[in-house]
GROMACS .gro file of C-alpha atoms in nm:
model
  337
    1MET     CA    1  -1.713   2.548  -0.397
    2GLU     CA    2  -1.844   2.353  -0.709
    3LYS     CA    3  -1.699   1.998  -0.809
    4ILE     CA    4  -1.355   2.014  -0.984
    5LYS     CA    5  -1.338   1.818  -1.302
    6ILE     CA    6  -0.991   1.676  -1.342
    7TYR     CA    7  -0.924   1.475  -1.688
    8VAL     CA    8  -0.647   1.213  -1.658
    9THR     CA    9  -0.530   0.916  -1.825
   10GLU     CA   10  -0.680   0.568  -1.788
   11ARG     CA   11  -0.378   0.448  -1.586
   12ILE     CA   12  -0.408   0.715  -1.353
   13ALA     CA   13  -0.787   0.694  -1.318
   14ASN     CA   14  -0.730   0.316  -1.235
   15ILE     CA   15  -0.459   0.378  -0.980
   16ILE     CA   16  -0.725   0.621  -0.794
   17GLU     CA   17  -0.976   0.382  -0.815
   18LYS     CA   18  -0.760   0.074  -0.697
   19ASP     CA   19  -0.609   0.304  -0.391
   20ALA     CA   20  -0.962   0.382  -0.287
   21GLU     CA   21  -1.053   0.029  -0.274
   22GLY     CA   22  -0.720  -0.118  -0.141
   23PHE     CA   23  -0.686   0.146   0.131
   24GLU     CA   24  -1.065   0.072   0.219
   25PHE     CA   25  -1.215   0.418   0.141
   26PHE     CA   26  -1.608   0.310   0.157
   27LYS     CA   27  -1.927   0.501   0.189
   28LYS     CA   28  -2.158   0.441   0.468
   29ASP     CA   29  -2.292   0.119   0.288
   30GLY     CA   30  -1.949  -0.065   0.348
   31ARG     CA   31  -1.931  -0.162  -0.011
   32SER     CA   32  -1.940   0.168  -0.264
   33ILE     CA   33  -1.594   0.321  -0.307
   34ASN     CA   34  -1.552   0.670  -0.169
   35LYS     CA   35  -1.303   0.817  -0.420
   36ASN     CA   36  -1.366   1.169  -0.288
   37ALA     CA   37  -1.247   1.073   0.065
   38LEU     CA   38  -0.926   0.928  -0.081
   39LEU     CA   39  -0.869   1.256  -0.294
   40THR     CA   40  -0.916   1.463  -0.003
   41LYS     CA   41  -0.649   1.305   0.199
   42LEU     CA   42  -0.429   1.290  -0.117
   43ILE     CA   43  -0.466   1.651  -0.162
   44VAL     CA   44  -0.430   1.764   0.216
   45ASN     CA   45  -0.142   1.538   0.272
   46TYR     CA   46   0.060   1.588  -0.067
   47TYR     CA   47   0.001   1.927  -0.195
   48ASN     CA   48   0.295   2.068   0.002
   49SER     CA   49   0.530   1.809  -0.087
   50PHE     CA   50   0.426   1.821  -0.461
   51PHE     CA   51   0.471   2.199  -0.427
   52GLU     CA   52   0.807   2.193  -0.321
   53GLN     CA   53   0.900   1.925  -0.605
   54GLN     CA   54   0.750   2.187  -0.863
   55THR     CA   55   0.946   2.467  -0.698
   56ASP     CA   56   1.262   2.279  -0.725
   57LEU     CA   57   1.226   2.186  -1.065
   58LEU     CA   58   1.171   2.544  -1.172
   59THR     CA   59   1.461   2.656  -0.983
   60PHE     CA   60   1.671   2.368  -1.148
   61PHE     CA   61   1.563   2.519  -1.501
   62LYS     CA   62   1.625   2.880  -1.405
   63SER     CA   63   1.994   2.792  -1.284
   64LYS     CA   64   2.066   2.604  -1.609
   65ILE     CA   65   1.936   2.855  -1.820
   66VAL     CA   66   2.087   3.177  -1.654
   67ALA     CA   67   2.421   2.981  -1.628
   68THR     CA   68   2.381   2.945  -2.023
   69VAL     CA   69   2.242   3.246  -2.186
   70ALA     CA   70   2.096   3.602  -2.076
   71VAL     CA   71   1.733   3.608  -2.042
   72LYS     CA   72   1.501   3.857  -1.907
   73GLU     CA   73   1.324   3.765  -1.583
   74ASN     CA   74   0.974   3.745  -1.737
   75THR     CA   75   1.087   3.549  -2.030
   76LEU     CA   76   1.287   3.300  -1.787
   77ASN     CA   77   1.001   3.251  -1.579
   78ASP     CA   78   0.750   3.185  -1.869
   79LEU     CA   79   1.009   2.944  -2.030
   80CYS     CA   80   1.074   2.751  -1.697
   81PHE     CA   81   0.705   2.731  -1.636
   82ASP     CA   82   0.654   2.602  -1.984
   83LEU     CA   83   0.918   2.342  -1.930
   84CYS     CA   84   0.776   2.224  -1.584
   85GLU     CA   85   0.438   2.174  -1.784
   86LYS     CA   86   0.575   2.006  -2.069
   87LEU     CA   87   0.765   1.748  -1.832
   88ASN     CA   88   0.453   1.703  -1.603
   89GLU     CA   89   0.244   1.624  -1.923
   90LYS     CA   90   0.519   1.376  -2.042
   91SER     CA   91   0.521   1.214  -1.678
   92ALA     CA   92   0.127   1.189  -1.690
   93ALA     CA   93   0.109   1.040  -2.039
   94PRO     CA   94   0.463   0.896  -2.118
   95ASN     CA   95   0.325   0.700  -2.420
   96GLY     CA   96   0.099   0.994  -2.544
   97GLU     CA   97  -0.189   0.868  -2.371
   98LYS     CA   98  -0.516   1.083  -2.410
   99PHE     CA   99  -0.648   1.265  -2.089
  100ASP     CA  100  -0.997   1.140  -2.123
  101LYS     CA  101  -1.112   0.994  -1.795
  102LEU     CA  102  -1.303   1.232  -1.557
  103ILE     CA  103  -1.248   1.236  -1.192
  104SER     CA  104  -1.462   1.479  -0.995
  105LEU     CA  105  -1.333   1.628  -0.698
  106LYS     CA  106  -1.596   1.768  -0.451
  107PRO     CA  107  -1.426   2.000  -0.191
  108THR     CA  108  -1.497   1.899   0.160
  109LYS     CA  109  -1.466   2.104   0.480
  110GLU     CA  110  -1.121   1.940   0.518
  111SER     CA  111  -0.987   2.014   0.165
  112GLN     CA  112  -1.162   2.352   0.081
  113PRO     CA  113  -0.870   2.551   0.264
  114VAL     CA  114  -0.604   2.401   0.074
  115ILE     CA  115  -0.783   2.413  -0.232
  116GLU     CA  116  -0.826   2.780  -0.189
  117TYR     CA  117  -0.456   2.818  -0.083
  118ILE     CA  118  -0.354   2.628  -0.410
  119GLU     CA  119  -0.565   2.847  -0.617
  120ARG     CA  120  -0.419   3.177  -0.477
  121TYR     CA  121  -0.056   3.067  -0.445
  122CYS     CA  122   0.035   2.781  -0.645
  123LEU     CA  123  -0.138   2.786  -1.012
  124MET     CA  124   0.108   2.990  -1.176
  125GLY     CA  125  -0.114   3.063  -1.485
  126ARG     CA  126  -0.276   2.693  -1.475
  127THR     CA  127  -0.626   2.605  -1.394
  128LEU     CA  128  -0.707   2.398  -1.086
  129SER     CA  129  -0.778   2.094  -1.319
  130GLU     CA  130  -0.446   2.115  -1.489
  131TYR     CA  131  -0.245   2.160  -1.164
  132PHE     CA  132  -0.460   1.860  -1.003
  133ARG     CA  133  -0.396   1.656  -1.287
  134SER     CA  134  -0.003   1.700  -1.252
  135MET     CA  135  -0.040   1.627  -0.846
  136LEU     CA  136  -0.230   1.302  -0.931
  137ALA     CA  137   0.032   1.205  -1.194
  138SER     CA  138   0.298   1.257  -0.962
  139TYR     CA  139   0.133   1.093  -0.680
  140ALA     CA  140   0.033   0.749  -0.924
  141ALA     CA  141   0.411   0.752  -1.004
  142LEU     CA  142   0.496   0.629  -0.665
  143PRO     CA  143   0.493   0.281  -0.538
  144GLN     CA  144   0.166   0.174  -0.371
  145ASP     CA  145   0.334   0.165  -0.021
  146LYS     CA  146   0.473   0.504  -0.047
  147ARG     CA  147   0.108   0.613  -0.168
  148GLU     CA  148  -0.018   0.470   0.169
  149LEU     CA  149   0.235   0.696   0.351
  150ILE     CA  150   0.071   0.985   0.225
  151ILE     CA  151  -0.267   0.898   0.258
  152PHE     CA  152  -0.214   0.810   0.614
  153LYS     CA  153   0.039   1.073   0.687
  154GLU     CA  154  -0.095   1.160   1.026
  155GLN     CA  155  -0.083   0.810   1.146
  156TYR     CA  156   0.250   0.747   1.009
  157GLU     CA  157   0.414   1.057   1.140
  158ALA     CA  158   0.253   0.963   1.488
  159ILE     CA  159   0.385   0.630   1.513
  160SER     CA  160   0.714   0.721   1.385
  161LYS     CA  161   0.743   0.993   1.660
  162ALA     CA  162   0.658   0.739   1.907
  163ILE     CA  163   0.923   0.504   1.768
  164LYS     CA  164   1.194   0.784   1.772
  165GLU     CA  165   1.100   0.856   2.119
  166LYS     CA  166   1.068   0.523   2.236
  167LYS     CA  167   0.727   0.553   2.375
  168ARG     CA  168   0.417   0.318   2.382
  169VAL     CA  169   0.117   0.405   2.204
  170PHE     CA  170  -0.264   0.363   2.222
  171ILE     CA  171  -0.418   0.268   1.882
  172THR     CA  172  -0.774   0.243   1.755
  173THR     CA  173  -0.860   0.095   1.413
  174GLN     CA  174  -1.134   0.125   1.168
  175TRP     CA  175  -1.248  -0.230   1.132
  176ASP     CA  176  -1.326  -0.304   1.496
  177PHE     CA  177  -1.384  -0.019   1.695
  178ASP     CA  178  -1.364  -0.245   1.990
  179LYS     CA  179  -1.004  -0.318   1.920
  180LYS     CA  180  -0.812  -0.060   2.117
  181ILE     CA  181  -0.451  -0.175   2.149
  182ASP     CA  182  -0.194  -0.056   2.407
  183CYS     CA  183   0.133  -0.145   2.225
  184ALA     CA  184   0.512  -0.055   2.196
  185PRO     CA  185   0.562   0.009   1.814
  186TYR     CA  186   0.908  -0.144   1.711
  187GLU     CA  187   0.904  -0.025   1.327
  188ILE     CA  188   0.706   0.030   1.023
  189ALA     CA  189   0.787  -0.234   0.772
  190HIS     CA  190   0.693  -0.275   0.400
  191SER     CA  191   0.593  -0.580   0.240
  192LYS     CA  192   0.843  -0.700  -0.028
  193GLU     CA  193   0.580  -0.645  -0.293
  194GLU     CA  194   0.543  -0.298  -0.202
  195LEU     CA  195   0.183  -0.323  -0.138
  196HIS     CA  196   0.105  -0.209   0.224
  197CYS     CA  197   0.290  -0.073   0.528
  198TYR     CA  198   0.274  -0.240   0.850
  199ILE     CA  199   0.356  -0.138   1.218
  200LEU     CA  200   0.535  -0.423   1.421
  201VAL     CA  201   0.400  -0.385   1.771
  202ALA     CA  202   0.456  -0.568   2.096
  203THR     CA  203   0.167  -0.636   2.327
  204ASN     CA  204   0.198  -0.959   2.510
  205GLY     CA  205   0.352  -1.113   2.218
  206CYS     CA  206   0.461  -0.979   1.868
  207SER     CA  207   0.185  -0.869   1.592
  208THR     CA  208   0.154  -0.642   1.307
  209LEU     CA  209  -0.108  -0.384   1.200
  210ARG     CA  210  -0.186  -0.243   0.859
  211LEU     CA  211  -0.108   0.123   0.857
  212SER     CA  212  -0.413   0.175   0.667
  213ARG     CA  213  -0.644   0.031   0.920
  214VAL     CA  214  -0.523   0.249   1.189
  215VAL     CA  215  -0.761   0.551   1.278
  216SER     CA  216  -0.581   0.724   1.567
  217VAL     CA  217  -0.243   0.710   1.746
  218THR     CA  218  -0.219   0.867   2.101
  219GLN     CA  219   0.141   0.860   2.242
  220LEU     CA  220   0.170   0.746   2.604
  221ALA     CA  221   0.402   0.859   2.867
  222VAL     CA  222   0.544   0.502   2.914
  223ASP     CA  223   0.873   0.375   2.745
  224ALA     CA  224   0.846   0.094   2.491
  225GLU     CA  225   1.060  -0.178   2.592
  226PHE     CA  226   1.145  -0.529   2.390
  227THR     CA  227   1.259  -0.840   2.494
  228GLN     CA  228   1.567  -0.998   2.296
  229SER     CA  229   1.304  -1.271   2.151
  230GLN     CA  230   1.065  -1.009   2.050
  231ILE     CA  231   1.340  -0.822   1.865
  232GLN     CA  232   1.449  -1.140   1.694
  233LEU     CA  233   1.110  -1.211   1.565
  234PHE     CA  234   1.033  -0.853   1.461
  235GLU     CA  235   1.357  -0.876   1.239
  236LYS     CA  236   1.250  -1.229   1.114
  237MET     CA  237   0.912  -1.055   1.027
  238LYS     CA  238   1.071  -0.788   0.823
  239THR     CA  239   1.283  -1.037   0.624
  240TYR     CA  240   0.999  -1.310   0.552
  241GLY     CA  241   0.692  -1.065   0.515
  242PRO     CA  242   0.525  -0.827   0.824
  243GLN     CA  243   0.169  -0.888   0.692
  244PHE     CA  244   0.163  -1.265   0.835
  245ILE     CA  245   0.063  -1.378   1.162
  246TYR     CA  246   0.385  -1.524   1.364
  247LYS     CA  247   0.341  -1.762   1.656
  248PRO     CA  248   0.578  -1.887   1.890
  249SER     CA  249   0.490  -2.246   1.776
  250ASP     CA  250   0.570  -2.188   1.404
  251LYS     CA  251   0.819  -2.465   1.293
  252GLU     CA  252   1.018  -2.516   0.976
  253VAL     CA  253   0.841  -2.626   0.674
  254LEU     CA  254   0.970  -2.863   0.393
  255VAL     CA  255   0.775  -2.845   0.088
  256GLU     CA  256   0.817  -3.097  -0.202
  257LEU     CA  257   0.735  -2.912  -0.553
  258THR     CA  258   0.671  -3.106  -0.883
  259ALA     CA  259   0.835  -2.962  -1.208
  260LYS     CA  260   0.521  -2.752  -1.271
  261GLY     CA  261   0.550  -2.655  -0.891
  262ILE     CA  262   0.881  -2.500  -0.951
  263ASP     CA  263   0.781  -2.317  -1.225
  264LYS     CA  264   0.481  -2.174  -1.057
  265PHE     CA  265   0.713  -2.084  -0.763
  266LYS     CA  266   0.918  -1.886  -1.000
  267LYS     CA  267   0.638  -1.692  -1.166
  268ILE     CA  268   0.380  -1.647  -0.860
  269TYR     CA  269   0.535  -1.353  -0.680
  270VAL     CA  270   0.293  -1.211  -0.458
  271HIS     CA  271   0.331  -1.341  -0.086
  272ARG     CA  272   0.599  -1.583  -0.209
  273PRO     CA  273   0.800  -1.711   0.097
  274ILE     CA  274   1.182  -1.710   0.089
  275PRO     CA  275   1.348  -2.041   0.109
  276VAL     CA  276   1.638  -2.101   0.345
  277LYS     CA  277   1.738  -2.401   0.154
  278VAL     CA  278   1.665  -2.580  -0.175
  279GLU     CA  279   1.764  -2.928  -0.230
  280ASN     CA  280   1.642  -3.052  -0.592
  281ASN     CA  281   1.263  -3.007  -0.571
  282TYR     CA  282   1.270  -2.995  -0.181
  283TYR     CA  283   1.227  -2.631  -0.042
  284TYR     CA  284   1.299  -2.538   0.340
  285PHE     CA  285   1.112  -2.229   0.497
  286SER     CA  286   1.144  -2.077   0.824
  287CYS     CA  287   0.891  -1.788   0.783
  288ALA     CA  288   0.513  -1.790   0.924
  289ASN     CA  289   0.354  -2.102   0.905
  290THR     CA  290   0.030  -1.918   0.775
  291GLN     CA  291   0.216  -1.772   0.479
  292ILE     CA  292   0.309  -2.124   0.369
  293VAL     CA  293  -0.054  -2.230   0.386
  294GLN     CA  294  -0.180  -1.930   0.208
  295TYR     CA  295   0.065  -1.934  -0.079
  296PHE     CA  296   0.096  -2.313  -0.158
  297VAL     CA  297  -0.292  -2.382  -0.165
  298ARG     CA  298  -0.275  -2.212  -0.494
  299PHE     CA  299  -0.041  -2.493  -0.626
  300GLY     CA  300  -0.271  -2.793  -0.575
  301ALA     CA  301  -0.129  -3.128  -0.649
  302ASP     CA  302   0.209  -2.942  -0.763
  303ALA     CA  303   0.304  -2.882  -0.387
  304LYS     CA  304   0.311  -3.115  -0.091
  305ILE     CA  305   0.385  -3.021   0.237
  306ILE     CA  306   0.644  -3.284   0.404
  307TYR     CA  307   0.650  -3.157   0.745
  308PRO     CA  308   0.529  -3.034   1.007
  309GLN     CA  309   0.224  -3.232   1.038
  310SER     CA  310   0.013  -2.925   1.165
  311VAL     CA  311   0.071  -2.738   0.845
  312LYS     CA  312   0.039  -3.044   0.635
  313ASP     CA  313  -0.308  -3.106   0.782
  314GLU     CA  314  -0.414  -2.750   0.747
  315VAL     CA  315  -0.347  -2.791   0.370
  316TYR     CA  316  -0.511  -3.109   0.335
  317ASN     CA  317  -0.842  -2.991   0.506
  318PHE     CA  318  -0.844  -2.680   0.277
  319HIS     CA  319  -0.860  -2.919  -0.042
  320ARG     CA  320  -1.079  -3.163   0.137
  321ARG     CA  321  -1.320  -2.885   0.215
  322ALA     CA  322  -1.322  -2.761  -0.147
  323LEU     CA  323  -1.370  -3.132  -0.286
  324GLU     CA  324  -1.665  -3.186  -0.040
  325ARG     CA  325  -1.851  -2.873  -0.169
  326TYR     CA  326  -1.777  -2.943  -0.528
  327LYS     CA  327  -1.934  -3.305  -0.446
  328LYS     CA  328  -2.254  -3.179  -0.286
  329LYS     CA  329  -2.572  -3.168  -0.520
  330SER     CA  330  -2.705  -2.838  -0.577
  331ASN     CA  331  -3.068  -2.805  -0.601
  332ASN     CA  332  -3.048  -2.480  -0.785
  333SER     CA  333  -3.100  -2.586  -1.165
  334MET     CA  334  -2.991  -2.245  -1.307
  335TYR     CA  335  -2.627  -2.341  -1.277
  336LYS     CA  336  -2.673  -2.714  -1.403
  337LYS     CA  337  -2.578  -2.787  -1.764
   0.00000   0.00000   0.00000
């Protein structure tokens, strides 16, 4: 099959680009984004749900019209189809945006059977380009973590099945092919920013795996078991952020903020830790210590770690290393003013 040209709005094109990068779809060079690989997964994993959505919408319109006026069957179908198309168009371009961004879909061995099925049974008078434009608009309207569940549907369903049946699994990941994990999956959690999905797993301790980095999942004939301390830590991870590394040695953290620091804390939302207590400009936290470091190093002098000493030292050394690099004299005259 030849490439299919799909014209979408700039917003939808940006979301496809962002997801291809965020979900780490790269070509063999490890740098170039492979949008076609993402689109292949999107179509294969989402076409059935999207078709059901469209069918439900048509059924709804038909029931409302039939209950109001007498209409011939052919006229009714055409009218309902036109209404669906107008709604899809409005959803894709709510502010009248132009469909002037081209996305090229190259059919693959995986996607071609699905595309042929859509072409034969789903178009209802539309072109493939129009149908896929509506599908991409529907996909782009979802939060990122929900889009991730679509793209990695196979892994998600395998993990969900193992959790339901309380079985251990054998997982391989794409980032380190030597990283093969025999673990007990506890739950699939979402970051509070709705960015990614994480699998909470028990091995020797408690850890997390990002769903988008899981290549394969094999259910084992071994029951998944969790200690009470593991369950407590998993629940804590769900509350404060599953994307961070939690250690048994993590301690309560006290941070002193300046007036500017308090303002930054209100405005910098991504990965913001949840305080367990606030007293004036003193903020107490009971989350992963790594989260505290990653979040508050952005505040510079407007945040000071009071305790524990280990976290205080880590933030101090972060800024010290940066300062030492700036103090170093560069031999590259091209950057000198």
